[in-house]
Amino acid sequence: MQNMVILGATGSIGRSTLSVIAQNPDAYRAWALVAHASVDKMLELCLQFRPRFAHMVDSVAAMELQQKLSPELGVEVTTGEQALCELVSASEVDTVMAAIVGAAGLVPTLAAVKAGKRVLLANKEALVMSGELFINEMQRSGATLLPVDSEHNAIFQCLPLSVQQSIGRCDLDAAGISHILLTGSGGPFLTSPLESLQHMTPAQACKHPNWSMGPKISVDSATMMNKGLEFIEARWLFNTGLDELKVVIHPQSVIHSMVQYRDGSVLAQMGNPDMRTPIAHCMAYPERIAAGVEPLDFFKVGQLSFFEPDFRRFPCLALAMEACRLGQEATTVLNAANEIAVAAFLQGRIGFSRIAAINEACLGQLSLQRQDSLEAILALDASARRMAESEIDRQAQA
Ligand code: NAD
Ligand code: MG
């Protein structure tokens, strides 16, 4: 029996994880559930999964949950950053699903890494912000890192065992690998006229053709910043040089990414676009369990197509690749600016095309000095957020 902590339990990845646990109740237990502020969703999960702990990041939400939970259920409610870090590090815990959205996931995810847990990483922003620090801590503690993001999970599945066992420090060249091919659907605006992009609404941006996801990652898929963040994520997970990574647009989302070998072979991982597959893969690795996902029917799939990305359509992808080249400080700034810009777009404060403009302005403004402590990274994140907010105001007045 593996005891799991689920960071971001009420979100899209959190609920998919709980669905895989529900299908394999003899092997996994939801020992602790963590969410931000949605009391009713958390209450429902507590009734269904009866975790030992329910943690609400928002302290008022924690009080409300406490009042609504019957004591007979035996669920202890906690709040506060220290309590959260203690939860993920507790000796009872085997596995931590890191599925909080955005930079907010960094501190608890890093705490799980430092405690040497088996960490299933969905929260790509944590790795984008902390890169080298994250990999160093992993090395130091002996934590196991398994990639949940469907592309990185696909790549992981296509790698030889020796590389799988040295995530973060692997040598692709020695394993005969020439390229990693990161596939992406191109999102909902792949074929929309370029002039129409500036008028796209949050509802249109969140309507992904293949995947059902939380709002932030859905907007990131529409700008292809998501693929940019994944480019940076891949750089750290697979220790790649930037010219070893290629982005390939593949609108059907059947192939989830590929690995190209020196001898001309290309290995791909395929499946229906359902996050329960990579989640179940990470939970059971190196074994396999049922995920509740429909088997892929090739006769229904029909055609698979592939294109090169158009950077005029997707300037955020180009910005992320540039930030990756500049280094970890640039990726921290870009990630923070993007979170602020996406939130402003979702609130109707800025238009869709402004997201890239805000990101570009912030990336160009900050002086990037080497930051190698968690405190310095968090401070840089905070100043990039302030800069993005003032850039939003400045551009609104211009
Ligand atoms: P979501 O918006 O559906 O859920 C977010 C979860 O994080 C919720 O449980 C929420 O309570 C929690 N949360 C939000 N703010 C928080 C804060 N300040 N502190 C603590 N918890 C907070 O998001 P999602 O789509 O499930 O995505 C979660 C992560 O997984 C993201 O990093 C995303 O990039 C990544 N991811 C998601 C998918 C997908 O299919 N949804 C695929 C690959 C990777
Ligand atoms: Mg992905």
Short mmCIF file of C-alpha atoms and ligand atoms in Angstrom, two decimals, residues 8-13 35-36 57 99-102 104 122-125 149 212-215 217 275, ligand 1:
data_model
loop_
_atom_site.label_atom_id
_atom_site.label_comp_id
_atom_site.label_asym_id
_atom_site.label_seq_id
_atom_site.Cartn_x
_atom_site.Cartn_y
_atom_site.Cartn_z
CA GLY A 8 -3.82 20.29 -5.91
CA ALA A 9 -6.37 17.56 -5.11
CA THR A 10 -9.39 19.58 -6.27
CA GLY A 11 -7.90 20.42 -9.68
CA SER A 12 -7.99 18.60 -12.99
CA ILE A 13 -4.84 16.50 -12.36
CA ALA A 35 -6.06 22.46 -2.07
CA HIS A 36 -6.20 26.24 -2.10
CA VAL A 57 -3.78 26.80 1.94
CA ALA A 99 -0.30 19.14 -9.08
CA ILE A 100 -0.71 22.64 -7.68
CA VAL A 101 -0.90 25.13 -10.55
CA GLY A 102 1.88 27.70 -10.98
CA ALA A 104 2.61 28.30 -5.65
CA ALA A 122 2.72 17.68 -12.97
CA ASN A 123 3.54 21.21 -11.69
CA LYS A 124 5.93 22.14 -14.52
CA GLU A 125 6.18 25.76 -13.29
CA ASP A 149 3.19 15.93 -18.02
CA SER A 212 -9.79 18.94 -20.66
CA MET A 213 -7.58 20.94 -18.24
CA GLY A 214 -7.52 23.77 -15.68
CA PRO A 215 -7.90 27.38 -16.95
CA ILE A 217 -2.76 25.61 -18.66
CA MET A 275 -4.08 12.34 -18.21
P1 NAD B 1 -6.37 23.28 -11.90
O1 NAD B 1 -6.54 24.75 -12.01
O2 NAD B 1 -7.44 22.39 -12.41
O3 NAD B 1 -6.10 22.88 -10.36
C1 NAD B 1 -5.17 23.56 -9.59
C2 NAD B 1 -5.07 22.98 -8.19
O4 NAD B 1 -4.07 23.74 -7.48
C3 NAD B 1 -6.36 23.09 -7.38
O5 NAD B 1 -6.48 21.95 -6.55
C4 NAD B 1 -6.15 24.34 -6.51
O6 NAD B 1 -6.83 24.28 -5.27
C5 NAD B 1 -4.65 24.28 -6.29
N1 NAD B 1 -4.10 25.63 -6.07
C6 NAD B 1 -4.29 26.74 -6.81
N2 NAD B 1 -3.62 27.78 -6.28
C7 NAD B 1 -2.98 27.32 -5.19
C8 NAD B 1 -2.14 27.90 -4.19
N3 NAD B 1 -1.83 29.21 -4.21
N4 NAD B 1 -1.66 27.09 -3.22
C9 NAD B 1 -1.98 25.80 -3.17
N5 NAD B 1 -2.79 25.18 -4.06
C10 NAD B 1 -3.27 25.93 -5.06
O7 NAD B 1 -4.97 22.94 -12.61
P2 NAD B 1 -4.55 21.61 -13.40
O8 NAD B 1 -4.99 21.71 -14.81
O9 NAD B 1 -4.90 20.39 -12.60
O10 NAD B 1 -2.97 21.77 -13.43
C11 NAD B 1 -2.16 21.53 -12.29
C12 NAD B 1 -0.70 21.48 -12.71
O11 NAD B 1 -0.50 20.36 -13.56
C13 NAD B 1 -0.25 22.71 -13.51
O12 NAD B 1 1.07 23.01 -13.17
C14 NAD B 1 -0.32 22.25 -14.96
O13 NAD B 1 0.60 22.90 -15.79
C15 NAD B 1 0.05 20.77 -14.81
N6 NAD B 1 -0.49 19.92 -15.87
C16 NAD B 1 -1.84 19.81 -16.04
C17 NAD B 1 -2.35 19.02 -17.06
C18 NAD B 1 -3.85 18.85 -17.26
O14 NAD B 1 -4.25 18.08 -18.12
N7 NAD B 1 -4.70 19.51 -16.52
C19 NAD B 1 -1.47 18.34 -17.92
C20 NAD B 1 -0.10 18.46 -17.71
C21 NAD B 1 0.39 19.26 -16.68
#
